[in-house]
Amino acid sequence: MNIERIRIDLLERLEALEARSDKASRHASHRDEPLSADFEEQATESANDEVLSVIADEALHEADHIRDALKRIALGHYGICDQCGDQIAEARLIAVPYSTRCIECA
């Protein structure tokens, strides 16, 4: 397993997630443009803002998982199940690179 490649991929994913979260938050808060003067348009914008907020929250949640995985890499604990202590299968780490549990414990 190429830990350095995984670390680089995680850093790139983290950067993308942070950018997505920031962009969604900016649009949801209307920092870049004012609300519409039309009431019906405001209702639509409000519904869109809720969706954007969820997108931002999910991106931040995944980013937290990635930061934790990067810490585990730095400490030399990456790829070890936090429940049973066995190695997490490489296929699982490829699918979910911030996994903390092996498939049996998950």
PDB file of N, CA and C in Angstrom:
ATOM      1  N   MET A   1       0.852  -1.171   0.000  1.00  0.00           N
ATOM      2  CA  MET A   1       0.000   0.000   0.000  1.00  0.00           C
ATOM      3  C   MET A   1       0.901   1.239   0.000  1.00  0.00           C
ATOM      4  N   ASN A   2       0.634   2.151  -0.903  1.00  0.00           N
ATOM      5  CA  ASN A   2       1.439   3.350  -1.040  1.00  0.00           C
ATOM      6  C   ASN A   2       0.837   4.456  -0.166  1.00  0.00           C
ATOM      7  N   ILE A   3       1.321   4.552   1.057  1.00  0.00           N
ATOM      8  CA  ILE A   3       0.794   5.524   2.017  1.00  0.00           C
ATOM      9  C   ILE A   3       1.006   6.960   1.532  1.00  0.00           C
ATOM     10  N   GLU A   4       2.135   7.229   0.913  1.00  0.00           N
ATOM     11  CA  GLU A   4       2.399   8.593   0.434  1.00  0.00           C
ATOM     12  C   GLU A   4       1.393   8.994  -0.643  1.00  0.00           C
ATOM     13  N   ARG A   5       1.055   8.067  -1.530  1.00  0.00           N
ATOM     14  CA  ARG A   5       0.058   8.358  -2.561  1.00  0.00           C
ATOM     15  C   ARG A   5      -1.307   8.615  -1.919  1.00  0.00           C
ATOM     16  N   ILE A   6      -1.643   7.821  -0.921  1.00  0.00           N
ATOM     17  CA  ILE A   6      -2.916   8.014  -0.201  1.00  0.00           C
ATOM     18  C   ILE A   6      -2.917   9.373   0.485  1.00  0.00           C
ATOM     19  N   ARG A   7      -1.803   9.738   1.117  1.00  0.00           N
ATOM     20  CA  ARG A   7      -1.707  11.029   1.799  1.00  0.00           C
ATOM     21  C   ARG A   7      -1.908  12.182   0.818  1.00  0.00           C
ATOM     22  N   ILE A   8      -1.281  12.097  -0.325  1.00  0.00           N
ATOM     23  CA  ILE A   8      -1.436  13.145  -1.343  1.00  0.00           C
ATOM     24  C   ILE A   8      -2.881  13.204  -1.833  1.00  0.00           C
ATOM     25  N   ASP A   9      -3.470  12.045  -2.089  1.00  0.00           N
ATOM     26  CA  ASP A   9      -4.873  12.005  -2.530  1.00  0.00           C
ATOM     27  C   ASP A   9      -5.802  12.606  -1.472  1.00  0.00           C
ATOM     28  N   LEU A  10      -5.530  12.288  -0.198  1.00  0.00           N
ATOM     29  CA  LEU A  10      -6.352  12.845   0.884  1.00  0.00           C
ATOM     30  C   LEU A  10      -6.206  14.358   0.965  1.00  0.00           C
ATOM     31  N   LEU A  11      -5.001  14.853   0.807  1.00  0.00           N
ATOM     32  CA  LEU A  11      -4.789  16.305   0.824  1.00  0.00           C
ATOM     33  C   LEU A  11      -5.519  16.992  -0.320  1.00  0.00           C
ATOM     34  N   GLU A  12      -5.492  16.385  -1.500  1.00  0.00           N
ATOM     35  CA  GLU A  12      -6.199  16.956  -2.650  1.00  0.00           C
ATOM     36  C   GLU A  12      -7.712  16.935  -2.419  1.00  0.00           C
ATOM     37  N   ARG A  13      -8.202  15.826  -1.867  1.00  0.00           N
ATOM     38  CA  ARG A  13      -9.636  15.714  -1.571  1.00  0.00           C
ATOM     39  C   ARG A  13     -10.037  16.739  -0.509  1.00  0.00           C
ATOM     40  N   LEU A  14      -9.205  16.917   0.493  1.00  0.00           N
ATOM     41  CA  LEU A  14      -9.481  17.890   1.548  1.00  0.00           C
ATOM     42  C   LEU A  14      -9.580  19.293   0.968  1.00  0.00           C
ATOM     43  N   GLU A  15      -8.665  19.638   0.094  1.00  0.00           N
ATOM     44  CA  GLU A  15      -8.686  20.959  -0.544  1.00  0.00           C
ATOM     45  C   GLU A  15      -9.976  21.156  -1.349  1.00  0.00           C
ATOM     46  N   ALA A  16     -10.384  20.134  -2.086  1.00  0.00           N
ATOM     47  CA  ALA A  16     -11.609  20.221  -2.883  1.00  0.00           C
ATOM     48  C   ALA A  16     -12.831  20.360  -1.986  1.00  0.00           C
ATOM     49  N   LEU A  17     -12.871  19.613  -0.892  1.00  0.00           N
ATOM     50  CA  LEU A  17     -14.003  19.687   0.022  1.00  0.00           C
ATOM     51  C   LEU A  17     -14.094  21.046   0.703  1.00  0.00           C
ATOM     52  N   GLU A  18     -12.959  21.583   1.097  1.00  0.00           N
ATOM     53  CA  GLU A  18     -12.964  22.901   1.725  1.00  0.00           C
ATOM     54  C   GLU A  18     -13.439  23.962   0.744  1.00  0.00           C
ATOM     55  N   ALA A  19     -13.022  23.855  -0.511  1.00  0.00           N
ATOM     56  CA  ALA A  19     -13.471  24.803  -1.533  1.00  0.00           C
ATOM     57  C   ALA A  19     -14.966  24.660  -1.775  1.00  0.00           C
ATOM     58  N   ARG A  20     -15.467  23.417  -1.828  1.00  0.00           N
ATOM     59  CA  ARG A  20     -16.898  23.172  -2.036  1.00  0.00           C
ATOM     60  C   ARG A  20     -17.707  23.743  -0.878  1.00  0.00           C
ATOM     61  N   SER A  21     -17.256  23.495   0.328  1.00  0.00           N
ATOM     62  CA  SER A  21     -17.958  23.998   1.506  1.00  0.00           C
ATOM     63  C   SER A  21     -17.992  25.516   1.519  1.00  0.00           C
ATOM     64  N   ASP A  22     -16.852  26.126   1.224  1.00  0.00           N
ATOM     65  CA  ASP A  22     -16.790  27.586   1.211  1.00  0.00           C
ATOM     66  C   ASP A  22     -17.713  28.166   0.152  1.00  0.00           C
ATOM     67  N   LYS A  23     -17.695  27.585  -1.035  1.00  0.00           N
ATOM     68  CA  LYS A  23     -18.537  28.080  -2.123  1.00  0.00           C
ATOM     69  C   LYS A  23     -20.015  27.918  -1.779  1.00  0.00           C
ATOM     70  N   ALA A  24     -20.398  26.765  -1.245  1.00  0.00           N
ATOM     71  CA  ALA A  24     -21.799  26.534  -0.882  1.00  0.00           C
ATOM     72  C   ALA A  24     -22.232  27.489   0.229  1.00  0.00           C
ATOM     73  N   SER A  25     -21.352  27.698   1.203  1.00  0.00           N
ATOM     74  CA  SER A  25     -21.668  28.618   2.300  1.00  0.00           C
ATOM     75  C   SER A  25     -21.825  30.049   1.807  1.00  0.00           C
ATOM     76  N   ARG A  26     -20.944  30.436   0.903  1.00  0.00           N
ATOM     77  CA  ARG A  26     -21.026  31.798   0.355  1.00  0.00           C
ATOM     78  C   ARG A  26     -22.343  32.010  -0.391  1.00  0.00           C
ATOM     79  N   HIS A  27     -22.740  31.028  -1.176  1.00  0.00           N
ATOM     80  CA  HIS A  27     -23.996  31.152  -1.915  1.00  0.00           C
ATOM     81  C   HIS A  27     -25.189  31.120  -0.972  1.00  0.00           C
ATOM     82  N   ALA A  28     -25.160  30.257   0.028  1.00  0.00           N
ATOM     83  CA  ALA A  28     -26.283  30.132   0.963  1.00  0.00           C
ATOM     84  C   ALA A  28     -26.460  31.385   1.806  1.00  0.00           C
ATOM     85  N   SER A  29     -25.365  32.060   2.123  1.00  0.00           N
ATOM     86  CA  SER A  29     -25.454  33.262   2.960  1.00  0.00           C
ATOM     87  C   SER A  29     -25.612  34.536   2.139  1.00  0.00           C
ATOM     88  N   HIS A  30     -25.563  34.398   0.824  1.00  0.00           N
ATOM     89  CA  HIS A  30     -25.708  35.531  -0.097  1.00  0.00           C
ATOM     90  C   HIS A  30     -24.660  36.600   0.159  1.00  0.00           C
ATOM     91  N   ARG A  31     -23.442  36.161   0.488  1.00  0.00           N
ATOM     92  CA  ARG A  31     -22.347  37.107   0.694  1.00  0.00           C
ATOM     93  C   ARG A  31     -21.947  37.798  -0.600  1.00  0.00           C
ATOM     94  N   ASP A  32     -22.188  37.122  -1.712  1.00  0.00           N
ATOM     95  CA  ASP A  32     -21.744  37.682  -2.993  1.00  0.00           C
ATOM     96  C   ASP A  32     -22.846  38.417  -3.744  1.00  0.00           C
ATOM     97  N   GLU A  33     -24.099  38.196  -3.334  1.00  0.00           N
ATOM     98  CA  GLU A  33     -25.206  38.878  -4.005  1.00  0.00           C
ATOM     99  C   GLU A  33     -26.368  39.030  -3.029  1.00  0.00           C
ATOM    100  N   PRO A  34     -27.155  40.080  -3.186  1.00  0.00           N
ATOM    101  CA  PRO A  34     -28.290  40.292  -2.279  1.00  0.00           C
ATOM    102  C   PRO A  34     -29.452  39.346  -2.613  1.00  0.00           C
ATOM    103  N   LEU A  35     -30.367  39.212  -1.657  1.00  0.00           N
ATOM    104  CA  LEU A  35     -31.594  38.451  -1.914  1.00  0.00           C
ATOM    105  C   LEU A  35     -32.435  39.154  -2.960  1.00  0.00           C
ATOM    106  N   SER A  36     -33.223  38.368  -3.651  1.00  0.00           N
ATOM    107  CA  SER A  36     -34.122  38.918  -4.658  1.00  0.00           C
ATOM    108  C   SER A  36     -35.210  39.744  -3.976  1.00  0.00           C
ATOM    109  N   ALA A  37     -35.713  40.738  -4.695  1.00  0.00           N
ATOM    110  CA  ALA A  37     -36.802  41.559  -4.179  1.00  0.00           C
ATOM    111  C   ALA A  37     -38.149  40.855  -4.343  1.00  0.00           C
ATOM    112  N   ASP A  38     -38.226  39.877  -5.228  1.00  0.00           N
ATOM    113  CA  ASP A  38     -39.455  39.138  -5.506  1.00  0.00           C
ATOM    114  C   ASP A  38     -39.679  38.073  -4.426  1.00  0.00           C
ATOM    115  N   PHE A  39     -40.896  38.051  -3.823  1.00  0.00           N
ATOM    116  CA  PHE A  39     -41.198  37.124  -2.728  1.00  0.00           C
ATOM    117  C   PHE A  39     -41.106  35.669  -3.167  1.00  0.00           C
ATOM    118  N   GLU A  40     -41.656  35.333  -4.334  1.00  0.00           N
ATOM    119  CA  GLU A  40     -41.596  33.951  -4.811  1.00  0.00           C
ATOM    120  C   GLU A  40     -40.157  33.520  -5.070  1.00  0.00           C
ATOM    121  N   GLU A  41     -39.375  34.420  -5.603  1.00  0.00           N
ATOM    122  CA  GLU A  41     -37.962  34.114  -5.846  1.00  0.00           C
ATOM    123  C   GLU A  41     -37.232  33.938  -4.518  1.00  0.00           C
ATOM    124  N   GLN A  42     -37.594  34.715  -3.515  1.00  0.00           N
ATOM    125  CA  GLN A  42     -36.982  34.566  -2.193  1.00  0.00           C
ATOM    126  C   GLN A  42     -37.290  33.187  -1.605  1.00  0.00           C
ATOM    127  N   ALA A  43     -38.522  32.701  -1.813  1.00  0.00           N
ATOM    128  CA  ALA A  43     -38.887  31.370  -1.317  1.00  0.00           C
ATOM    129  C   ALA A  43     -38.040  30.292  -1.986  1.00  0.00           C
ATOM    130  N   THR A  44     -37.843  30.426  -3.279  1.00  0.00           N
ATOM    131  CA  THR A  44     -37.002  29.475  -4.015  1.00  0.00           C
ATOM    132  C   THR A  44     -35.558  29.561  -3.532  1.00  0.00           C
ATOM    133  N   GLU A  45     -35.075  30.783  -3.364  1.00  0.00           N
ATOM    134  CA  GLU A  45     -33.713  30.967  -2.877  1.00  0.00           C
ATOM    135  C   GLU A  45     -33.545  30.373  -1.479  1.00  0.00           C
ATOM    136  N   SER A  46     -34.556  30.512  -0.650  1.00  0.00           N
ATOM    137  CA  SER A  46     -34.499  29.953   0.700  1.00  0.00           C
ATOM    138  C   SER A  46     -34.386  28.432   0.667  1.00  0.00           C
ATOM    139  N   ALA A  47     -35.171  27.790  -0.196  1.00  0.00           N
ATOM    140  CA  ALA A  47     -35.087  26.332  -0.344  1.00  0.00           C
ATOM    141  C   ALA A  47     -33.712  25.926  -0.863  1.00  0.00           C
ATOM    142  N   ASN A  48     -33.202  26.674  -1.823  1.00  0.00           N
ATOM    143  CA  ASN A  48     -31.864  26.398  -2.356  1.00  0.00           C
ATOM    144  C   ASN A  48     -30.797  26.590  -1.282  1.00  0.00           C
ATOM    145  N   ASP A  49     -30.986  27.605  -0.446  1.00  0.00           N
ATOM    146  CA  ASP A  49     -30.028  27.878   0.622  1.00  0.00           C
ATOM    147  C   ASP A  49     -29.948  26.705   1.596  1.00  0.00           C
ATOM    148  N   GLU A  50     -31.084  26.080   1.885  1.00  0.00           N
ATOM    149  CA  GLU A  50     -31.094  24.920   2.783  1.00  0.00           C
ATOM    150  C   GLU A  50     -30.287  23.775   2.183  1.00  0.00           C
ATOM    151  N   VAL A  51     -30.471  23.538   0.879  1.00  0.00           N
ATOM    152  CA  VAL A  51     -29.719  22.481   0.201  1.00  0.00           C
ATOM    153  C   VAL A  51     -28.228  22.811   0.221  1.00  0.00           C
ATOM    154  N   LEU A  52     -27.884  24.050  -0.052  1.00  0.00           N
ATOM    155  CA  LEU A  52     -26.479  24.454  -0.046  1.00  0.00           C
ATOM    156  C   LEU A  52     -25.862  24.308   1.343  1.00  0.00           C
ATOM    157  N   SER A  53     -26.635  24.587   2.368  1.00  0.00           N
ATOM    158  CA  SER A  53     -26.137  24.437   3.738  1.00  0.00           C
ATOM    159  C   SER A  53     -25.838  22.973   4.046  1.00  0.00           C
ATOM    160  N   VAL A  54     -26.707  22.081   3.586  1.00  0.00           N
ATOM    161  CA  VAL A  54     -26.477  20.653   3.791  1.00  0.00           C
ATOM    162  C   VAL A  54     -25.222  20.212   3.038  1.00  0.00           C
ATOM    163  N   ILE A  55     -25.066  20.683   1.812  1.00  0.00           N
ATOM    164  CA  ILE A  55     -23.871  20.351   1.026  1.00  0.00           C
ATOM    165  C   ILE A  55     -22.612  20.829   1.756  1.00  0.00           C
ATOM    166  N   ALA A  56     -22.651  22.047   2.267  1.00  0.00           N
ATOM    167  CA  ALA A  56     -21.494  22.588   2.992  1.00  0.00           C
ATOM    168  C   ALA A  56     -21.204  21.764   4.239  1.00  0.00           C
ATOM    169  N   ASP A  57     -22.246  21.408   4.989  1.00  0.00           N
ATOM    170  CA  ASP A  57     -22.062  20.615   6.209  1.00  0.00           C
ATOM    171  C   ASP A  57     -21.492  19.239   5.907  1.00  0.00           C
ATOM    172  N   GLU A  58     -22.003  18.592   4.855  1.00  0.00           N
ATOM    173  CA  GLU A  58     -21.493  17.266   4.491  1.00  0.00           C
ATOM    174  C   GLU A  58     -20.034  17.340   4.049  1.00  0.00           C
ATOM    175  N   ALA A  59     -19.678  18.387   3.327  1.00  0.00           N
ATOM    176  CA  ALA A  59     -18.287  18.557   2.900  1.00  0.00           C
ATOM    177  C   ALA A  59     -17.379  18.747   4.113  1.00  0.00           C
ATOM    178  N   LEU A  60     -17.828  19.537   5.090  1.00  0.00           N
ATOM    179  CA  LEU A  60     -17.031  19.750   6.291  1.00  0.00           C
ATOM    180  C   LEU A  60     -16.908  18.470   7.109  1.00  0.00           C
ATOM    181  N   HIS A  61     -17.974  17.687   7.156  1.00  0.00           N
ATOM    182  CA  HIS A  61     -17.959  16.421   7.885  1.00  0.00           C
ATOM    183  C   HIS A  61     -16.932  15.459   7.270  1.00  0.00           C
ATOM    184  N   GLU A  62     -16.957  15.336   5.949  1.00  0.00           N
ATOM    185  CA  GLU A  62     -15.977  14.476   5.282  1.00  0.00           C
ATOM    186  C   GLU A  62     -14.565  15.034   5.462  1.00  0.00           C
ATOM    187  N   ALA A  63     -14.429  16.350   5.424  1.00  0.00           N
ATOM    188  CA  ALA A  63     -13.113  16.969   5.622  1.00  0.00           C
ATOM    189  C   ALA A  63     -12.563  16.630   7.003  1.00  0.00           C
ATOM    190  N   ASP A  64     -13.426  16.585   8.012  1.00  0.00           N
ATOM    191  CA  ASP A  64     -12.991  16.199   9.354  1.00  0.00           C
ATOM    192  C   ASP A  64     -12.455  14.767   9.365  1.00  0.00           C
ATOM    193  N   HIS A  65     -13.148  13.867   8.668  1.00  0.00           N
ATOM    194  CA  HIS A  65     -12.690  12.481   8.569  1.00  0.00           C
ATOM    195  C   HIS A  65     -11.316  12.411   7.891  1.00  0.00           C
ATOM    196  N   ILE A  66     -11.140  13.211   6.870  1.00  0.00           N
ATOM    197  CA  ILE A  66      -9.864  13.210   6.140  1.00  0.00           C
ATOM    198  C   ILE A  66      -8.750  13.762   7.018  1.00  0.00           C
ATOM    199  N   ARG A  67      -9.023  14.823   7.770  1.00  0.00           N
ATOM    200  CA  ARG A  67      -8.008  15.355   8.683  1.00  0.00           C
ATOM    201  C   ARG A  67      -7.594  14.299   9.707  1.00  0.00           C
ATOM    202  N   ASP A  68      -8.577  13.555  10.214  1.00  0.00           N
ATOM    203  CA  ASP A  68      -8.271  12.472  11.152  1.00  0.00           C
ATOM    204  C   ASP A  68      -7.396  11.407  10.494  1.00  0.00           C
ATOM    205  N   ALA A  69      -7.705  11.062   9.239  1.00  0.00           N
ATOM    206  CA  ALA A  69      -6.899  10.067   8.519  1.00  0.00           C
ATOM    207  C   ALA A  69      -5.473  10.577   8.322  1.00  0.00           C
ATOM    208  N   LEU A  70      -5.330  11.846   8.013  1.00  0.00           N
ATOM    209  CA  LEU A  70      -3.993  12.420   7.846  1.00  0.00           C
ATOM    210  C   LEU A  70      -3.209  12.382   9.164  1.00  0.00           C
ATOM    211  N   LYS A  71      -3.898  12.593  10.275  1.00  0.00           N
ATOM    212  CA  LYS A  71      -3.242  12.483  11.579  1.00  0.00           C
ATOM    213  C   LYS A  71      -2.782  11.047  11.827  1.00  0.00           C
ATOM    214  N   ARG A  72      -3.646  10.072  11.474  1.00  0.00           N
ATOM    215  CA  ARG A  72      -3.276   8.670  11.648  1.00  0.00           C
ATOM    216  C   ARG A  72      -2.067   8.307  10.788  1.00  0.00           C
ATOM    217  N   ILE A  73      -2.005   8.863   9.582  1.00  0.00           N
ATOM    218  CA  ILE A  73      -0.838   8.630   8.725  1.00  0.00           C
ATOM    219  C   ILE A  73       0.408   9.187   9.417  1.00  0.00           C
ATOM    220  N   ALA A  74       0.315  10.413   9.918  1.00  0.00           N
ATOM    221  CA  ALA A  74       1.460  11.055  10.560  1.00  0.00           C
ATOM    222  C   ALA A  74       1.933  10.273  11.791  1.00  0.00           C
ATOM    223  N   LEU A  75       0.998   9.656  12.500  1.00  0.00           N
ATOM    224  CA  LEU A  75       1.334   8.901  13.712  1.00  0.00           C
ATOM    225  C   LEU A  75       1.707   7.451  13.431  1.00  0.00           C
ATOM    226  N   GLY A  76       1.538   7.034  12.164  1.00  0.00           N
ATOM    227  CA  GLY A  76       1.855   5.653  11.813  1.00  0.00           C
ATOM    228  C   GLY A  76       0.762   4.652  12.163  1.00  0.00           C
ATOM    229  N   HIS A  77      -0.451   5.148  12.377  1.00  0.00           N
ATOM    230  CA  HIS A  77      -1.579   4.283  12.748  1.00  0.00           C
ATOM    231  C   HIS A  77      -2.561   4.070  11.593  1.00  0.00           C
ATOM    232  N   TYR A  78      -2.256   4.612  10.444  1.00  0.00           N
ATOM    233  CA  TYR A  78      -3.185   4.533   9.321  1.00  0.00           C
ATOM    234  C   TYR A  78      -3.349   3.082   8.860  1.00  0.00           C
ATOM    235  N   GLY A  79      -4.584   2.706   8.596  1.00  0.00           N
ATOM    236  CA  GLY A  79      -4.861   1.376   8.070  1.00  0.00           C
ATOM    237  C   GLY A  79      -5.006   0.315   9.140  1.00  0.00           C
ATOM    238  N   ILE A  80      -5.041   0.748  10.391  1.00  0.00           N
ATOM    239  CA  ILE A  80      -5.229  -0.190  11.496  1.00  0.00           C
ATOM    240  C   ILE A  80      -6.611   0.034  12.092  1.00  0.00           C
ATOM    241  N   CYS A  81      -7.376  -1.036  12.217  1.00  0.00           N
ATOM    242  CA  CYS A  81      -8.738  -0.962  12.749  1.00  0.00           C
ATOM    243  C   CYS A  81      -8.699  -0.458  14.188  1.00  0.00           C
ATOM    244  N   ASP A  82      -9.496   0.570  14.474  1.00  0.00           N
ATOM    245  CA  ASP A  82      -9.500   1.114  15.832  1.00  0.00           C
ATOM    246  C   ASP A  82     -10.323   0.274  16.801  1.00  0.00           C
ATOM    247  N   GLN A  83     -10.974  -0.757  16.286  1.00  0.00           N
ATOM    248  CA  GLN A  83     -11.752  -1.623  17.169  1.00  0.00           C
ATOM    249  C   GLN A  83     -11.007  -2.921  17.504  1.00  0.00           C
ATOM    250  N   CYS A  84     -10.502  -3.620  16.475  1.00  0.00           N
ATOM    251  CA  CYS A  84      -9.860  -4.920  16.723  1.00  0.00           C
ATOM    252  C   CYS A  84      -8.338  -4.879  16.593  1.00  0.00           C
ATOM    253  N   GLY A  85      -7.799  -3.820  15.994  1.00  0.00           N
ATOM    254  CA  GLY A  85      -6.355  -3.686  15.857  1.00  0.00           C
ATOM    255  C   GLY A  85      -5.755  -4.379  14.641  1.00  0.00           C
ATOM    256  N   ASP A  86      -6.588  -5.042  13.834  1.00  0.00           N
ATOM    257  CA  ASP A  86      -6.098  -5.691  12.617  1.00  0.00           C
ATOM    258  C   ASP A  86      -5.919  -4.659  11.500  1.00  0.00           C
ATOM    259  N   GLN A  87      -5.204  -5.070  10.459  1.00  0.00           N
ATOM    260  CA  GLN A  87      -5.040  -4.222   9.282  1.00  0.00           C
ATOM    261  C   GLN A  87      -6.381  -4.074   8.560  1.00  0.00           C
ATOM    262  N   ILE A  88      -6.650  -2.890   8.078  1.00  0.00           N
ATOM    263  CA  ILE A  88      -7.817  -2.653   7.230  1.00  0.00           C
ATOM    264  C   ILE A  88      -7.401  -3.016   5.817  1.00  0.00           C
ATOM    265  N   ALA A  89      -8.244  -3.771   5.121  1.00  0.00           N
ATOM    266  CA  ALA A  89      -7.921  -4.225   3.768  1.00  0.00           C
ATOM    267  C   ALA A  89      -7.670  -3.030   2.843  1.00  0.00           C
ATOM    268  N   GLU A  90      -6.675  -3.183   1.991  1.00  0.00           N
ATOM    269  CA  GLU A  90      -6.327  -2.114   1.050  1.00  0.00           C
ATOM    270  C   GLU A  90      -7.527  -1.731   0.182  1.00  0.00           C
ATOM    271  N   ALA A  91      -8.316  -2.708  -0.250  1.00  0.00           N
ATOM    272  CA  ALA A  91      -9.494  -2.413  -1.076  1.00  0.00           C
ATOM    273  C   ALA A  91     -10.462  -1.502  -0.331  1.00  0.00           C
ATOM    274  N   ARG A  92     -10.617  -1.720   0.976  1.00  0.00           N
ATOM    275  CA  ARG A  92     -11.506  -0.866   1.772  1.00  0.00           C
ATOM    276  C   ARG A  92     -10.935   0.550   1.870  1.00  0.00           C
ATOM    277  N   LEU A  93      -9.629   0.641   2.077  1.00  0.00           N
ATOM    278  CA  LEU A  93      -9.010   1.965   2.176  1.00  0.00           C
ATOM    279  C   LEU A  93      -9.040   2.707   0.847  1.00  0.00           C
ATOM    280  N   ILE A  94      -8.995   1.970  -0.241  1.00  0.00           N
ATOM    281  CA  ILE A  94      -9.121   2.611  -1.556  1.00  0.00           C
ATOM    282  C   ILE A  94     -10.534   3.153  -1.720  1.00  0.00           C
ATOM    283  N   ALA A  95     -11.521   2.364  -1.298  1.00  0.00           N
ATOM    284  CA  ALA A  95     -12.923   2.788  -1.430  1.00  0.00           C
ATOM    285  C   ALA A  95     -13.259   3.927  -0.470  1.00  0.00           C
ATOM    286  N   VAL A  96     -12.799   3.814   0.773  1.00  0.00           N
ATOM    287  CA  VAL A  96     -13.064   4.824   1.805  1.00  0.00           C
ATOM    288  C   VAL A  96     -11.740   5.083   2.530  1.00  0.00           C
ATOM    289  N   PRO A  97     -10.940   5.992   2.000  1.00  0.00           N
ATOM    290  CA  PRO A  97      -9.576   6.160   2.509  1.00  0.00           C
ATOM    291  C   PRO A  97      -9.479   6.659   3.947  1.00  0.00           C
ATOM    292  N   TYR A  98     -10.567   7.098   4.528  1.00  0.00           N
ATOM    293  CA  TYR A  98     -10.536   7.544   5.922  1.00  0.00           C
ATOM    294  C   TYR A  98     -11.204   6.527   6.849  1.00  0.00           C
ATOM    295  N   SER A  99     -11.329   5.282   6.374  1.00  0.00           N
ATOM    296  CA  SER A  99     -11.905   4.220   7.208  1.00  0.00           C
ATOM    297  C   SER A  99     -11.097   4.061   8.483  1.00  0.00           C
ATOM    298  N   THR A 100     -11.802   3.840   9.578  1.00  0.00           N
ATOM    299  CA  THR A 100     -11.138   3.591  10.855  1.00  0.00           C
ATOM    300  C   THR A 100     -11.363   2.182  11.335  1.00  0.00           C
ATOM    301  N   ARG A 101     -12.203   1.434  10.614  1.00  0.00           N
ATOM    302  CA  ARG A 101     -12.501   0.068  11.003  1.00  0.00           C
ATOM    303  C   ARG A 101     -12.402  -0.855   9.803  1.00  0.00           C
ATOM    304  N   CYS A 102     -11.975  -2.087  10.086  1.00  0.00           N
ATOM    305  CA  CYS A 102     -11.953  -3.116   9.037  1.00  0.00           C
ATOM    306  C   CYS A 102     -13.391  -3.483   8.691  1.00  0.00           C
ATOM    307  N   ILE A 103     -13.562  -4.196   7.611  1.00  0.00           N
ATOM    308  CA  ILE A 103     -14.909  -4.533   7.144  1.00  0.00           C
ATOM    309  C   ILE A 103     -15.660  -5.377   8.166  1.00  0.00           C
ATOM    310  N   GLU A 104     -14.947  -6.253   8.872  1.00  0.00           N
ATOM    311  CA  GLU A 104     -15.594  -7.088   9.869  1.00  0.00           C
ATOM    312  C   GLU A 104     -16.142  -6.285  11.031  1.00  0.00           C
ATOM    313  N   CYS A 105     -15.411  -5.267  11.456  1.00  0.00           N
ATOM    314  CA  CYS A 105     -15.839  -4.433  12.590  1.00  0.00           C
ATOM    315  C   CYS A 105     -16.825  -3.338  12.173  1.00  0.00           C
ATOM    316  N   ALA A 106     -16.801  -2.998  10.905  1.00  0.00           N
ATOM    317  CA  ALA A 106     -17.715  -1.954  10.422  1.00  0.00           C
ATOM    318  C   ALA A 106     -19.122  -2.495  10.394  1.00  0.00           C
TER     319      ALA A 106
END
